[in-house]
Amino acid sequence: MLGFFFANVLSTIPAQTGDWGIMSGAIIATTNEILSQIIYNKNKSFINNLINNTKIGIIYGLFVDAFKLGS
């Protein structure tokens, strides 16, 4: 749920001006890849699982927002 909330925040706040869409998408994708590299190179712990679950929630939330905009 926390990742889904963050996805709503990430998709609405930068888009208010209309010119931050590409930059915010690039930042989200880069952050996602960096977190994936950190998480999958280390041992599994509670913090790594929490970060991974939040990351999955953000990606899921962005897909849901994209489907809402496309319909």
CSV table of N, CA and C in Angstrom, one decimal:
chain,number,residue,atom,x,y,z
A,1,MET,N,0.8,-1.2,0.0
A,1,MET,CA,0.0,0.0,0.0
A,1,MET,C,0.9,1.3,0.0
A,2,LEU,N,2.0,1.2,0.7
A,2,LEU,CA,2.8,2.4,0.7
A,2,LEU,C,3.4,2.7,-0.7
A,3,GLY,N,3.8,1.7,-1.4
A,3,GLY,CA,4.3,1.9,-2.8
A,3,GLY,C,3.2,2.4,-3.7
A,4,PHE,N,2.0,2.0,-3.5
A,4,PHE,CA,0.9,2.4,-4.4
A,4,PHE,C,0.6,3.9,-4.1
A,5,PHE,N,0.7,4.3,-2.8
A,5,PHE,CA,0.5,5.7,-2.4
A,5,PHE,C,1.6,6.6,-3.0
A,6,PHE,N,2.9,6.1,-3.0
A,6,PHE,CA,4.0,6.8,-3.5
A,6,PHE,C,3.8,7.0,-5.1
A,7,ALA,N,3.2,5.9,-5.7
A,7,ALA,CA,3.0,6.0,-7.2
A,7,ALA,C,2.0,7.1,-7.5
A,8,ASN,N,1.0,7.2,-6.7
A,8,ASN,CA,0.0,8.3,-6.9
A,8,ASN,C,0.7,9.7,-6.7
A,9,VAL,N,1.5,9.8,-5.7
A,9,VAL,CA,2.2,11.1,-5.5
A,9,VAL,C,3.2,11.4,-6.6
A,10,LEU,N,3.9,10.4,-7.1
A,10,LEU,CA,4.9,10.5,-8.1
A,10,LEU,C,4.3,10.9,-9.5
A,11,SER,N,3.1,10.4,-9.7
A,11,SER,CA,2.4,10.6,-11.0
A,11,SER,C,1.6,11.9,-11.0
A,12,THR,N,1.2,12.5,-9.9
A,12,THR,CA,0.4,13.7,-9.9
A,12,THR,C,1.1,15.0,-9.6
A,13,ILE,N,2.0,15.0,-8.7
A,13,ILE,CA,2.7,16.2,-8.3
A,13,ILE,C,3.6,16.8,-9.4
A,14,PRO,N,4.5,16.0,-10.1
A,14,PRO,CA,5.4,16.6,-11.1
A,14,PRO,C,4.6,16.9,-12.4
A,15,ALA,N,3.4,16.3,-12.6
A,15,ALA,CA,2.7,16.5,-13.8
A,15,ALA,C,1.8,17.7,-13.8
A,16,GLN,N,1.8,18.5,-12.7
A,16,GLN,CA,1.0,19.7,-12.6
A,16,GLN,C,1.4,20.7,-13.6
A,17,THR,N,2.7,20.9,-13.8
A,17,THR,CA,3.2,21.9,-14.8
A,17,THR,C,3.1,21.4,-16.2
A,18,GLY,N,3.2,20.1,-16.4
A,18,GLY,CA,3.1,19.5,-17.7
A,18,GLY,C,4.5,19.3,-18.4
A,19,ASP,N,5.5,19.9,-17.9
A,19,ASP,CA,6.8,19.7,-18.5
A,19,ASP,C,7.8,18.8,-17.7
A,20,TRP,N,7.3,18.2,-16.7
A,20,TRP,CA,8.2,17.3,-15.9
A,20,TRP,C,7.9,15.8,-16.1
A,21,GLY,N,7.0,15.5,-17.1
A,21,GLY,CA,6.7,14.1,-17.3
A,21,GLY,C,7.8,13.2,-17.7
A,22,ILE,N,8.6,13.7,-18.6
A,22,ILE,CA,9.8,12.9,-19.1
A,22,ILE,C,10.8,12.8,-18.0
A,23,MET,N,11.1,13.9,-17.4
A,23,MET,CA,12.1,13.8,-16.3
A,23,MET,C,11.7,13.0,-15.1
A,24,SER,N,10.5,13.0,-14.7
A,24,SER,CA,10.0,12.2,-13.6
A,24,SER,C,10.0,10.7,-14.0
A,25,GLY,N,9.7,10.4,-15.2
A,25,GLY,CA,9.7,9.0,-15.7
A,25,GLY,C,11.1,8.5,-15.7
A,26,ALA,N,12.1,9.3,-16.1
A,26,ALA,CA,13.5,8.9,-16.2
A,26,ALA,C,14.0,8.7,-14.8
A,27,ILE,N,13.7,9.6,-13.9
A,27,ILE,CA,14.1,9.5,-12.5
A,27,ILE,C,13.6,8.2,-11.8
A,28,ILE,N,12.3,7.9,-12.0
A,28,ILE,CA,11.6,6.8,-11.4
A,28,ILE,C,12.3,5.5,-12.0
A,29,ALA,N,12.5,5.4,-13.3
A,29,ALA,CA,13.1,4.2,-13.9
A,29,ALA,C,14.5,4.0,-13.4
A,30,THR,N,15.3,5.1,-13.3
A,30,THR,CA,16.7,5.0,-12.9
A,30,THR,C,16.7,4.5,-11.4
A,31,THR,N,15.9,5.1,-10.6
A,31,THR,CA,15.8,4.7,-9.2
A,31,THR,C,15.4,3.3,-9.0
A,32,ASN,N,14.5,2.8,-9.8
A,32,ASN,CA,14.0,1.5,-9.8
A,32,ASN,C,15.2,0.5,-10.1
A,33,GLU,N,15.9,0.8,-11.2
A,33,GLU,CA,17.0,0.0,-11.6
A,33,GLU,C,18.2,-0.1,-10.5
A,34,ILE,N,18.5,1.1,-9.9
A,34,ILE,CA,19.5,1.1,-8.9
A,34,ILE,C,19.1,0.3,-7.7
A,35,LEU,N,17.8,0.5,-7.3
A,35,LEU,CA,17.3,-0.3,-6.1
A,35,LEU,C,17.3,-1.8,-6.4
A,36,SER,N,17.0,-2.2,-7.6
A,36,SER,CA,17.0,-3.6,-8.0
A,36,SER,C,18.5,-4.1,-7.9
A,37,GLN,N,19.4,-3.4,-8.4
A,37,GLN,CA,20.8,-3.8,-8.3
A,37,GLN,C,21.3,-4.0,-6.9
A,38,ILE,N,20.9,-3.1,-6.0
A,38,ILE,CA,21.3,-3.1,-4.6
A,38,ILE,C,20.6,-4.3,-3.9
A,39,ILE,N,19.3,-4.5,-4.2
A,39,ILE,CA,18.5,-5.5,-3.5
A,39,ILE,C,19.0,-6.9,-3.9
A,40,TYR,N,19.2,-7.2,-5.2
A,40,TYR,CA,19.5,-8.5,-5.7
A,40,TYR,C,20.9,-8.9,-5.6
A,41,ASN,N,21.8,-8.0,-5.2
A,41,ASN,CA,23.2,-8.3,-5.0
A,41,ASN,C,23.5,-8.6,-3.6
A,42,LYS,N,22.6,-8.4,-2.7
A,42,LYS,CA,22.9,-8.6,-1.2
A,42,LYS,C,22.0,-9.7,-0.7
A,43,ASN,N,22.3,-10.1,0.5
A,43,ASN,CA,21.4,-11.1,1.2
A,43,ASN,C,20.1,-10.5,1.5
A,44,LYS,N,19.1,-11.4,1.6
A,44,LYS,CA,17.7,-11.0,1.9
A,44,LYS,C,17.6,-10.6,3.4
A,45,SER,N,17.1,-9.5,3.7
A,45,SER,CA,16.8,-9.1,5.0
A,45,SER,C,15.4,-8.4,5.0
A,46,PHE,N,15.0,-8.0,6.2
A,46,PHE,CA,13.7,-7.4,6.3
A,46,PHE,C,13.7,-6.0,5.6
A,47,ILE,N,14.8,-5.2,5.7
A,47,ILE,CA,14.8,-3.9,5.0
A,47,ILE,C,14.8,-4.1,3.5
A,48,ASN,N,15.6,-5.1,3.0
A,48,ASN,CA,15.6,-5.3,1.6
A,48,ASN,C,14.2,-5.8,1.1
A,49,ASN,N,13.5,-6.6,1.8
A,49,ASN,CA,12.2,-7.0,1.4
A,49,ASN,C,11.2,-5.8,1.5
A,50,LEU,N,11.4,-5.0,2.4
A,50,LEU,CA,10.5,-3.8,2.5
A,50,LEU,C,10.7,-2.8,1.3
A,51,ILE,N,12.0,-2.6,1.0
A,51,ILE,CA,12.3,-1.8,-0.2
A,51,ILE,C,11.8,-2.4,-1.4
A,52,ASN,N,12.0,-3.7,-1.6
A,52,ASN,CA,11.5,-4.4,-2.8
A,52,ASN,C,10.0,-4.3,-2.9
A,53,ASN,N,9.3,-4.6,-1.8
A,53,ASN,CA,7.8,-4.5,-1.9
A,53,ASN,C,7.3,-3.1,-2.2
A,54,THR,N,8.0,-2.1,-1.6
A,54,THR,CA,7.6,-0.7,-2.0
A,54,THR,C,7.9,-0.4,-3.4
A,55,LYS,N,9.0,-0.9,-4.0
A,55,LYS,CA,9.3,-0.7,-5.4
A,55,LYS,C,8.2,-1.4,-6.3
A,56,ILE,N,7.8,-2.6,-5.9
A,56,ILE,CA,6.8,-3.3,-6.7
A,56,ILE,C,5.5,-2.5,-6.6
A,57,GLY,N,5.2,-2.0,-5.4
A,57,GLY,CA,3.9,-1.2,-5.3
A,57,GLY,C,4.0,0.1,-6.2
A,58,ILE,N,5.1,0.7,-6.3
A,58,ILE,CA,5.2,1.9,-7.1
A,58,ILE,C,5.0,1.5,-8.6
A,59,ILE,N,5.6,0.5,-9.0
A,59,ILE,CA,5.5,0.1,-10.4
A,59,ILE,C,4.0,-0.3,-10.7
A,60,TYR,N,3.4,-1.1,-9.8
A,60,TYR,CA,2.0,-1.4,-9.9
A,60,TYR,C,1.1,-0.2,-10.0
A,61,GLY,N,1.3,0.7,-9.1
A,61,GLY,CA,0.5,2.0,-9.0
A,61,GLY,C,0.7,2.8,-10.3
A,62,LEU,N,1.9,2.8,-10.9
A,62,LEU,CA,2.1,3.6,-12.1
A,62,LEU,C,1.3,2.9,-13.3
A,63,PHE,N,1.3,1.6,-13.3
A,63,PHE,CA,0.5,0.8,-14.3
A,63,PHE,C,-1.0,1.1,-14.2
A,64,VAL,N,-1.5,1.1,-12.9
A,64,VAL,CA,-2.9,1.4,-12.7
A,64,VAL,C,-3.2,2.8,-13.2
A,65,ASP,N,-2.4,3.8,-12.9
A,65,ASP,CA,-2.6,5.2,-13.3
A,65,ASP,C,-2.6,5.2,-14.8
A,66,ALA,N,-1.7,4.5,-15.5
A,66,ALA,CA,-1.6,4.5,-16.9
A,66,ALA,C,-2.9,3.9,-17.5
A,67,PHE,N,-3.4,2.9,-16.9
A,67,PHE,CA,-4.7,2.3,-17.4
A,67,PHE,C,-5.9,3.3,-17.2
A,68,LYS,N,-5.8,4.0,-16.1
A,68,LYS,CA,-6.9,5.0,-15.8
A,68,LYS,C,-6.9,6.1,-16.9
A,69,LEU,N,-5.7,6.5,-17.2
A,69,LEU,CA,-5.6,7.6,-18.2
A,69,LEU,C,-5.9,7.1,-19.6
A,70,GLY,N,-5.7,5.8,-19.9
A,70,GLY,CA,-5.9,5.3,-21.2
A,70,GLY,C,-7.3,5.0,-21.5
A,71,SER,N,-8.2,4.9,-20.5
A,71,SER,CA,-9.5,4.5,-20.7
A,71,SER,C,-10.5,5.7,-20.8
